[in-house]
Short mmCIF file of N, CA and C and ligand atoms in Angstrom, two decimals:
data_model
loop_
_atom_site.label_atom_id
_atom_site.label_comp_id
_atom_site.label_asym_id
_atom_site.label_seq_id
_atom_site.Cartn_x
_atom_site.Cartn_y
_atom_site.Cartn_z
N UNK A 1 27.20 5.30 -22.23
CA UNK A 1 26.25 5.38 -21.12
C UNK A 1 25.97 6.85 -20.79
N UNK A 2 24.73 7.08 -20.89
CA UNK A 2 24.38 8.78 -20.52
C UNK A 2 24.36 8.92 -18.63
N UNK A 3 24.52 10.08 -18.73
CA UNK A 3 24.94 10.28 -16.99
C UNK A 3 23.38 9.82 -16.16
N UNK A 4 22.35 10.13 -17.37
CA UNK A 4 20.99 9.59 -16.18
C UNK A 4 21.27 7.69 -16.56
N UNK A 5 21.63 7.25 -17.43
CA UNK A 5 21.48 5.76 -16.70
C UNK A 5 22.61 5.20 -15.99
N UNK A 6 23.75 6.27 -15.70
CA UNK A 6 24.56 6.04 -14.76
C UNK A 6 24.41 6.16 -13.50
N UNK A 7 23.16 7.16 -13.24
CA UNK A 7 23.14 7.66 -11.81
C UNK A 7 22.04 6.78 -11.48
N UNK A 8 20.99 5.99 -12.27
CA UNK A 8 19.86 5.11 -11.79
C UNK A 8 20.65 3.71 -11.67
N UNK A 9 21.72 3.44 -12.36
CA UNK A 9 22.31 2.44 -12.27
C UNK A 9 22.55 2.54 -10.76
N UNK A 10 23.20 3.48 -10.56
CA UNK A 10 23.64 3.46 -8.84
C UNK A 10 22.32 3.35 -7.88
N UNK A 11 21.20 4.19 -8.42
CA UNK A 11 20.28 4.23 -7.15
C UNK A 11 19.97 2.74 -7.57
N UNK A 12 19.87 1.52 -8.43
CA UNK A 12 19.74 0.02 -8.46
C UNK A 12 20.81 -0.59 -7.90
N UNK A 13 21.74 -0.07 -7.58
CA UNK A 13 23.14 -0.78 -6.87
C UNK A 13 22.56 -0.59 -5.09
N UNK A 14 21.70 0.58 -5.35
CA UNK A 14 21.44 0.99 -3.56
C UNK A 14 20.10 0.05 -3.10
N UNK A 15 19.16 -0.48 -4.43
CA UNK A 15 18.23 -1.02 -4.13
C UNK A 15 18.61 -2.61 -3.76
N UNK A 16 19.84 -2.93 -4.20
CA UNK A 16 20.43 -4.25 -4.37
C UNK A 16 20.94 -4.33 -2.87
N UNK A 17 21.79 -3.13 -2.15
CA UNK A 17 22.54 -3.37 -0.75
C UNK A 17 20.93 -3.28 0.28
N UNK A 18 19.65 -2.30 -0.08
CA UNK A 18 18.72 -2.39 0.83
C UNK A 18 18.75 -4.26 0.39
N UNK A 19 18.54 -4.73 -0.53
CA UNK A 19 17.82 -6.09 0.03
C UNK A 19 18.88 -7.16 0.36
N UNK A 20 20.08 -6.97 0.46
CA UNK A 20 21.33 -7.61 1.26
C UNK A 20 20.96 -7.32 2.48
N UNK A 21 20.81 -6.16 3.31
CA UNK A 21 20.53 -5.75 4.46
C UNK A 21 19.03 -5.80 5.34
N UNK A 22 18.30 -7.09 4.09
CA UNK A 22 17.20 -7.62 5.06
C UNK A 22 15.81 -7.14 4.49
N UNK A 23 16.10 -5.65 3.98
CA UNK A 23 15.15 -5.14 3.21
C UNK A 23 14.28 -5.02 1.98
N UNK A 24 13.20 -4.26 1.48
CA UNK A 24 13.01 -4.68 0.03
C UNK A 24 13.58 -3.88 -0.80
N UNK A 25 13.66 -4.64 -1.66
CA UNK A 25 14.84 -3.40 -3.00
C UNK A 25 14.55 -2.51 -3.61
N UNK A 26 14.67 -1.40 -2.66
CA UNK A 26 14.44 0.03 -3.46
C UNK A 26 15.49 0.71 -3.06
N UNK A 27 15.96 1.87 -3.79
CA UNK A 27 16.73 2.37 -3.61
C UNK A 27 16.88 3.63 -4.64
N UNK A 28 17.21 4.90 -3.55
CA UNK A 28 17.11 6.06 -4.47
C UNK A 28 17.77 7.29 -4.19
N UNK A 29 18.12 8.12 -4.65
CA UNK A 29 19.33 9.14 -4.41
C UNK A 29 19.48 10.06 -5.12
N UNK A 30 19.80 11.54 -4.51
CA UNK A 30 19.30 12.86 -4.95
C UNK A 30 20.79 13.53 -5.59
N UNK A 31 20.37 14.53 -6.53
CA UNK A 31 21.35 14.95 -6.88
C UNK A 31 21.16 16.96 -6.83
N UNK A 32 22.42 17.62 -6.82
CA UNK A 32 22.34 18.76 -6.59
C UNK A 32 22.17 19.66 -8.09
N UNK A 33 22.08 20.86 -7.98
CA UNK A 33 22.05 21.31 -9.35
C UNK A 33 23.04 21.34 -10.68
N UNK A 34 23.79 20.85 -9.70
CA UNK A 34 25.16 20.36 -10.57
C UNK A 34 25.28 19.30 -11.14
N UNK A 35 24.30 17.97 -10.34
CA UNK A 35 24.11 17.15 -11.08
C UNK A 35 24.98 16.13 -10.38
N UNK A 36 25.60 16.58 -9.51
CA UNK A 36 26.49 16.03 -8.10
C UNK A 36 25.10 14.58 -6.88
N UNK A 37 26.04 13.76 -6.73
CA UNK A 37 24.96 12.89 -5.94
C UNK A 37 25.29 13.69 -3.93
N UNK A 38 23.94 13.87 -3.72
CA UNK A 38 24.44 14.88 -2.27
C UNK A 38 23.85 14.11 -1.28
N UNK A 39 23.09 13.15 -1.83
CA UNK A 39 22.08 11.71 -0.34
C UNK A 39 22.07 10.66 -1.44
N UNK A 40 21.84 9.81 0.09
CA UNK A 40 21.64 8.08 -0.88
C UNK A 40 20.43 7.75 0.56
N UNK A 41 19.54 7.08 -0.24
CA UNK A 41 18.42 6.34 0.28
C UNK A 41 18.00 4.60 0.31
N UNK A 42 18.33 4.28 1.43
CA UNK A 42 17.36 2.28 1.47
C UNK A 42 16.51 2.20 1.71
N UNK A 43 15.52 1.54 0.86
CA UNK A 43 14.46 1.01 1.83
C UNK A 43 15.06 0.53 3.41
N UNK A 44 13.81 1.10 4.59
CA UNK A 44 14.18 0.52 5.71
C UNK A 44 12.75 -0.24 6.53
N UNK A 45 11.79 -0.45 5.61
CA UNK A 45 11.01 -1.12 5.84
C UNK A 45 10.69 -2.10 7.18
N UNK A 46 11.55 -3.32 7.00
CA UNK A 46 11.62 -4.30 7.50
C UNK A 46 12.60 -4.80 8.97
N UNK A 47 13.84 -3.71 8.90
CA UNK A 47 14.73 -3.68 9.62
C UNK A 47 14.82 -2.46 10.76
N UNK A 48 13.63 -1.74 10.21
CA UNK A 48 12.89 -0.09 11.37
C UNK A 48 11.87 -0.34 11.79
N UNK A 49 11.04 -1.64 11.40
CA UNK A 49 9.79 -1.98 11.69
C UNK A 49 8.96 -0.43 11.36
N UNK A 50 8.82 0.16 10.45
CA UNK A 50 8.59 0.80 9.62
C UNK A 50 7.56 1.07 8.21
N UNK A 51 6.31 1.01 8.19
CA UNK A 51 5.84 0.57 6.69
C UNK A 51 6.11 1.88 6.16
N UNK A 52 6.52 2.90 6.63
CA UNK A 52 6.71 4.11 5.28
C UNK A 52 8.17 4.42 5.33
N UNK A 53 9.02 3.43 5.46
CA UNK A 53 10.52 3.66 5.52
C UNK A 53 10.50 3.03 3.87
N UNK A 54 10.22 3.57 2.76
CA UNK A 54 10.65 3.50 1.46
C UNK A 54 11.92 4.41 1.24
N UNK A 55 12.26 4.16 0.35
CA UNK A 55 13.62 4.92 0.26
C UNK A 55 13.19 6.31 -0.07
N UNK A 56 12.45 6.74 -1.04
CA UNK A 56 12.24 8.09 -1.86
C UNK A 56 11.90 8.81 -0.50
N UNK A 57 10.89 8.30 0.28
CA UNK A 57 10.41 8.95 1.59
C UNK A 57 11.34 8.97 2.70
N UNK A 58 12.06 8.30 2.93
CA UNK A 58 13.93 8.14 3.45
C UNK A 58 14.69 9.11 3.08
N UNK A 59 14.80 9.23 1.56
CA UNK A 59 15.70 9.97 1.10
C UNK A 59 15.28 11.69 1.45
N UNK A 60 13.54 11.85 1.23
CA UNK A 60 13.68 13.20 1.24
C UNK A 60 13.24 14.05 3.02
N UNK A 61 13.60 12.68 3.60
CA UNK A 61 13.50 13.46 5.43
C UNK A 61 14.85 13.65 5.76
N UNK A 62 15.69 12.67 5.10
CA UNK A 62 17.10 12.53 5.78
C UNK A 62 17.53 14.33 4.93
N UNK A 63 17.40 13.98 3.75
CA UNK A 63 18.10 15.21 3.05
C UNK A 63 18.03 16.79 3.60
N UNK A 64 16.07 16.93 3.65
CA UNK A 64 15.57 18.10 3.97
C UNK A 64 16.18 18.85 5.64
N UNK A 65 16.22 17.38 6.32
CA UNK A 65 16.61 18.10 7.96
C UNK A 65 17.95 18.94 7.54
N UNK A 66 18.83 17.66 6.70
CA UNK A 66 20.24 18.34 6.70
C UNK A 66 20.32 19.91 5.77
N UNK A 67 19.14 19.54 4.95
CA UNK A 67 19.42 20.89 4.17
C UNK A 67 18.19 22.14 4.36
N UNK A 68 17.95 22.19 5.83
CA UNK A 68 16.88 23.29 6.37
C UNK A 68 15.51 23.04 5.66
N UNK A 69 14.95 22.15 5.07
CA UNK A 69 13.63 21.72 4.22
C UNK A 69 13.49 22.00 3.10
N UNK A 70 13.90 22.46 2.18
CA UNK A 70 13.73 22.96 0.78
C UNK A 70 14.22 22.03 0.10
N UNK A 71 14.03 21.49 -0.82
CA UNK A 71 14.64 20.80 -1.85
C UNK A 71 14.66 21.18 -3.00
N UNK A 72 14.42 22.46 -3.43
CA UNK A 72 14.06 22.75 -5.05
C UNK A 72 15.13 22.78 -4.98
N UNK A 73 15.50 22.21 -6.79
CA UNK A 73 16.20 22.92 -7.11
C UNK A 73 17.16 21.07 -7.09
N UNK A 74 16.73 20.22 -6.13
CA UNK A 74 17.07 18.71 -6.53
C UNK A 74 16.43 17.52 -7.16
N UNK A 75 17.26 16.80 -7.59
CA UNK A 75 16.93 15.93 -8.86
C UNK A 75 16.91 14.85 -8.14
N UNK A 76 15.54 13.86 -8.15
CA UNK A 76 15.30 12.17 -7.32
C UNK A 76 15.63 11.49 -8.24
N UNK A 77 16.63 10.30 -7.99
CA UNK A 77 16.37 8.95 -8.87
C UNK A 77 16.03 8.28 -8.26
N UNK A 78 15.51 7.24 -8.61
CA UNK A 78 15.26 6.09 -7.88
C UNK A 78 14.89 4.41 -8.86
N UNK A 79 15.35 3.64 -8.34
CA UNK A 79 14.92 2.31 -8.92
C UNK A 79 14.04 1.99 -9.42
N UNK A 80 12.64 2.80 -9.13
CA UNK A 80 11.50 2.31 -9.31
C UNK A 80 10.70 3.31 -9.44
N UNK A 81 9.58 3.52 -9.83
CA UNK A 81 8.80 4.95 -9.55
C UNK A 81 8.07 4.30 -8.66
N UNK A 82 8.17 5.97 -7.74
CA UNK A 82 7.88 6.14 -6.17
C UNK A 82 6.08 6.21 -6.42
N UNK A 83 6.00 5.37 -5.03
CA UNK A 83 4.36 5.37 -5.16
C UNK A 83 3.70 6.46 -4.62
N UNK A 84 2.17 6.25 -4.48
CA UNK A 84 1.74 7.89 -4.09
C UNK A 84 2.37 8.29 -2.87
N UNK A 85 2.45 7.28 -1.84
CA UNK A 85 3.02 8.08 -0.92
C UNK A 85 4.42 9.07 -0.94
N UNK A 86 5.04 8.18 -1.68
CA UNK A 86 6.41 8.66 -1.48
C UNK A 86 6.30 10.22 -2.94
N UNK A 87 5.41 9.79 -3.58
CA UNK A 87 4.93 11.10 -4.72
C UNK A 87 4.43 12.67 -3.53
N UNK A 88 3.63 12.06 -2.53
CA UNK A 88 3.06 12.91 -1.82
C UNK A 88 4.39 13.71 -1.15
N UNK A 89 5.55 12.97 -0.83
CA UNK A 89 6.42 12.99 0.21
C UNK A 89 7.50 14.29 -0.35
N UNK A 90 7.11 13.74 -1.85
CA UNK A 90 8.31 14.04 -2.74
C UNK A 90 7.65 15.68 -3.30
N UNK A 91 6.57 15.93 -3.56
CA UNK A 91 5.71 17.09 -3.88
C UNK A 91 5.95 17.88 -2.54
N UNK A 92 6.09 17.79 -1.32
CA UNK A 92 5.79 18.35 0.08
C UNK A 92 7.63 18.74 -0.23
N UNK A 93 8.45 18.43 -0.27
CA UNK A 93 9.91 18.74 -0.54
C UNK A 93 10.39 19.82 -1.03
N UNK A 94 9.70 19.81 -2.18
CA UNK A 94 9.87 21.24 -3.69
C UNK A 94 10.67 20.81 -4.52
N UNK A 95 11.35 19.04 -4.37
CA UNK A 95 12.00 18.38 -5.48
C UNK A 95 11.37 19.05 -6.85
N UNK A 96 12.59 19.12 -7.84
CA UNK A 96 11.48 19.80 -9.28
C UNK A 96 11.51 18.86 -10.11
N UNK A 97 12.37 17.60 -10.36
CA UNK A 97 12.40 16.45 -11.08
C UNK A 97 12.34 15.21 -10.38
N UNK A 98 12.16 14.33 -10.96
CA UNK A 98 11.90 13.00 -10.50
C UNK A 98 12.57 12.08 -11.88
N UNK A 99 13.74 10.96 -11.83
CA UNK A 99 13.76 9.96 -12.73
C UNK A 99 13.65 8.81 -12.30
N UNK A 100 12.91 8.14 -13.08
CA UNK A 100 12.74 6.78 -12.69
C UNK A 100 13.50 5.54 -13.28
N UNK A 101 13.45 4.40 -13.23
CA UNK A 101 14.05 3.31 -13.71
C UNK A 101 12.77 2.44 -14.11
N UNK A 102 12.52 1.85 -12.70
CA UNK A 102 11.02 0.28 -13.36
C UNK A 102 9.83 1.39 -12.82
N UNK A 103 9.18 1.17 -14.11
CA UNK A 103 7.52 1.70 -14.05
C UNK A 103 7.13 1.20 -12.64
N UNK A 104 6.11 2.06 -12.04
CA UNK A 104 5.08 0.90 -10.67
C UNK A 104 4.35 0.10 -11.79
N UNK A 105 4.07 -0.29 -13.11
CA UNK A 105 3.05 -1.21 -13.93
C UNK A 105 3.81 -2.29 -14.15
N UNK A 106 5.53 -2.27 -14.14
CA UNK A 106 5.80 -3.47 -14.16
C UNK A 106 6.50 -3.57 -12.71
N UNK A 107 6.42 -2.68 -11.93
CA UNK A 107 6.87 -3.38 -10.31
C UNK A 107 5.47 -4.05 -9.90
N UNK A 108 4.15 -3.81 -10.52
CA UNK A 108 2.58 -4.27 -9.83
C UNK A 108 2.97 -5.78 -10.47
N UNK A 109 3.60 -5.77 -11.62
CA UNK A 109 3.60 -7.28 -12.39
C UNK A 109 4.10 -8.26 -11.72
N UNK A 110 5.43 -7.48 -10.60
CA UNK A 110 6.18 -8.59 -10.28
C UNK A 110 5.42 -8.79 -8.79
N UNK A 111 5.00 -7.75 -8.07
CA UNK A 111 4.31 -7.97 -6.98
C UNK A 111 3.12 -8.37 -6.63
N UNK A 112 2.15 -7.92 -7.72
CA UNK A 112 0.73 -8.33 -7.29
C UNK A 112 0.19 -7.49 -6.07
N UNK A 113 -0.71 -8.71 -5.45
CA UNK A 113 -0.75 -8.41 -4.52
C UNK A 113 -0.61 -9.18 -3.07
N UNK A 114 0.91 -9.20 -3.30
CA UNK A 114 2.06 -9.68 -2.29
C UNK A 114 1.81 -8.99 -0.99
N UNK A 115 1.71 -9.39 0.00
CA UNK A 115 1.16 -8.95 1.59
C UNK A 115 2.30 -8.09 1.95
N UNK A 116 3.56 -8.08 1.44
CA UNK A 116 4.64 -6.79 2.12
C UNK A 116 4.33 -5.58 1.03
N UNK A 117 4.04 -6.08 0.03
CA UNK A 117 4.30 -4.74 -1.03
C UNK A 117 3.03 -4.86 -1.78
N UNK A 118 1.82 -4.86 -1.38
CA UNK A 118 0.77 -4.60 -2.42
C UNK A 118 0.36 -3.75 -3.31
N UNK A 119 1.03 -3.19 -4.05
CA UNK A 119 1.42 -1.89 -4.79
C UNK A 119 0.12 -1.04 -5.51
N UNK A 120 0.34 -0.09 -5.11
CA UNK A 120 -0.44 1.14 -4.97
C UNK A 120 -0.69 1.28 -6.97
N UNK A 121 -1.75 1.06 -7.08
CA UNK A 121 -1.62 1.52 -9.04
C UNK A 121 -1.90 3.08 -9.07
N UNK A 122 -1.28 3.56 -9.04
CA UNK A 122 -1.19 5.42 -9.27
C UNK A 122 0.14 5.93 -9.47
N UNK A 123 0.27 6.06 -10.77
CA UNK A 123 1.39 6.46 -11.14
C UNK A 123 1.88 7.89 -10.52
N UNK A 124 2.87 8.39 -10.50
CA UNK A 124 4.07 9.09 -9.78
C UNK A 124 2.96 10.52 -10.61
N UNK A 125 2.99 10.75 -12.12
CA UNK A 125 2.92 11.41 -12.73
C UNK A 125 1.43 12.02 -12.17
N UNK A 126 0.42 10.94 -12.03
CA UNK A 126 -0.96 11.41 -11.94
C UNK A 126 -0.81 11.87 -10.51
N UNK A 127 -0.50 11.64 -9.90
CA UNK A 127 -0.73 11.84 -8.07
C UNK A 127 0.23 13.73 -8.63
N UNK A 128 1.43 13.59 -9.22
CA UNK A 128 1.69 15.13 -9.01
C UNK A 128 1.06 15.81 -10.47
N UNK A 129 0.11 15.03 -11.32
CA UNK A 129 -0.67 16.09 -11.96
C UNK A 129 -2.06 17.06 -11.12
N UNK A 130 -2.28 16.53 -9.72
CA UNK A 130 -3.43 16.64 -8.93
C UNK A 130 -2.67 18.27 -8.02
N UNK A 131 -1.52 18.56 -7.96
CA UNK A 131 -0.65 19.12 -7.13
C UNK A 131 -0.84 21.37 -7.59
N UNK A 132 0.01 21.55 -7.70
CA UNK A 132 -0.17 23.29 -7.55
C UNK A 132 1.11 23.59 -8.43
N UNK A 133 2.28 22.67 -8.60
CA UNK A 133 3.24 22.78 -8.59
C UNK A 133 4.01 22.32 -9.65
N UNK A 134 4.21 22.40 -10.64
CA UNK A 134 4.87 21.27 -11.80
C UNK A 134 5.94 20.63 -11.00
N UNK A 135 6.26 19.04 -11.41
CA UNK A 135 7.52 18.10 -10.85
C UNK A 135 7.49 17.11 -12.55
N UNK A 136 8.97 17.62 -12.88
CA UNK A 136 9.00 17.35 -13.93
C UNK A 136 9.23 15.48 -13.69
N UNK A 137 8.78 14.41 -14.60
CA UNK A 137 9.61 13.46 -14.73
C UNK A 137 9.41 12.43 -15.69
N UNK A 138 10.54 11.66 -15.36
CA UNK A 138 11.44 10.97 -16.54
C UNK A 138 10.99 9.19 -16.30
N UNK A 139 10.94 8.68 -17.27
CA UNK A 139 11.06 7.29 -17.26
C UNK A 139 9.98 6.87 -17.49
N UNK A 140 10.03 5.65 -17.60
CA UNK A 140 11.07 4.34 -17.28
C UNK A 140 12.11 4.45 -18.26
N UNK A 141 13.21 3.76 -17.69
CA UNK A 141 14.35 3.96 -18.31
C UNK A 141 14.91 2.41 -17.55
N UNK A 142 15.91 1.85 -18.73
CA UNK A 142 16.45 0.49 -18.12
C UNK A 142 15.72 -0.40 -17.34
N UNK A 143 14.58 -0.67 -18.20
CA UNK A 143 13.89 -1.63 -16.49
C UNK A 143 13.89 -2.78 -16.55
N UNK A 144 14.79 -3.82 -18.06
CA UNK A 144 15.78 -4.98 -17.43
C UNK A 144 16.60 -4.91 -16.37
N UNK A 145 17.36 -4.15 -16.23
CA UNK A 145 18.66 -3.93 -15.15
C UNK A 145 17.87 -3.61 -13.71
N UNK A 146 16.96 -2.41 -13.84
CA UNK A 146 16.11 -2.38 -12.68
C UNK A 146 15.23 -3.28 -12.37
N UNK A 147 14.77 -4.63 -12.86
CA UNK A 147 14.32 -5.35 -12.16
C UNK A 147 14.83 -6.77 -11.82
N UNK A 148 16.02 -6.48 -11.79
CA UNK A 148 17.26 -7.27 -11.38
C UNK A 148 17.18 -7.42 -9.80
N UNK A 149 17.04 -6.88 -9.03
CA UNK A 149 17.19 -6.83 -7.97
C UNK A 149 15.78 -7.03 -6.99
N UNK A 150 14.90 -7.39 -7.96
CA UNK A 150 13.37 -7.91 -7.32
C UNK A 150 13.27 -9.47 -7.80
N UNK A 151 14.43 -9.62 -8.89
CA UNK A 151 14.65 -11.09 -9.31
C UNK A 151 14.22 -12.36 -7.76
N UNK A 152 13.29 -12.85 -7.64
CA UNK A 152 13.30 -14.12 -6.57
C UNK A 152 13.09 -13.41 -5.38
N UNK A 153 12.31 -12.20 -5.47
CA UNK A 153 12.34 -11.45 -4.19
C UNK A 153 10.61 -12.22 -3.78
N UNK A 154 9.95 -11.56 -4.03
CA UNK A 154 8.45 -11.72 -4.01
C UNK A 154 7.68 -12.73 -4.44
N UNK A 155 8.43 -14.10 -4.42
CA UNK A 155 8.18 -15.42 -4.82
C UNK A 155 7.30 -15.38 -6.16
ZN1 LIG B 201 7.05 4.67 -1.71
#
């Protein structure tokens, strides 16, 4: 097992406790230049009464307060690739990588257009090819295992 499908494995273990805890299953979590995990992110959607409580956008307010706003220089995983918003959220940070697990083309497959999650078709990549800034990223990677946890979610 290489250390990136160990560390998306975990941000899918975090997408699995958001939807134990009421929420939808995303889940995502930053790492330092070391490669060290330094935040963990849930969706809090449903349980903050919240529509932009996604995790990636979770992950990079909680992180930035604690770490004075800068993020270069940290690495996002996440369950799923983050939609534009959370792309927008994630570009505004100075994150320099992004890895993903399930494409948004096969999270649109499983969702449609489901009234909680009508999923945004704009990939992660195009929203930060529009940007000033290169944000490198990775994936899909494992997206049997990552879409484990949307299994019977979205009827
Ligand atoms: Zn999002």
């Amino acid at each position: 097992m290489t250390a990136t499908e160990e560390l998306l494995r975990r941000a899918i273990a975090i997408a699995t406790s958001a939807r134990g805890h009421g929420n939808h299953p995303f889940g995502a979590l930053l790492t330092d230049a070391a490669g060290a995990i330094a935040f963990e992110a849930e969706n809090t959607v449903v349980t903050e009464h919240d529509p932009t409580g996604h995790a990636e956008t979770n992950l990079v307010r909680n992180a930035a307060r604690a770490l004075g706003g800068d993020l270069s220089g940290y690495t996002l995983y996440t369950s799923t690739e983050p939609c534009a918003m959370c792309s927008g959220a994630i570009y505004w940070s100075g994150i320099s990588r992004v890895v993903f697990a399930l494409s948004e083309a096969q999270l649109y497959a499983r969702t449609g257009a489901h009234p909680e999650n009508p999923t945004l078709q704009l990939p992660s990549r195009e929203v930060f090819a529009h940007g000033q800034r290169e944000i490198r990223v990775e994936g899909p990677f494992i997206e049997d295992e990552a879409a484990a946890p949307h299994k019977g979610f979205w009827g």
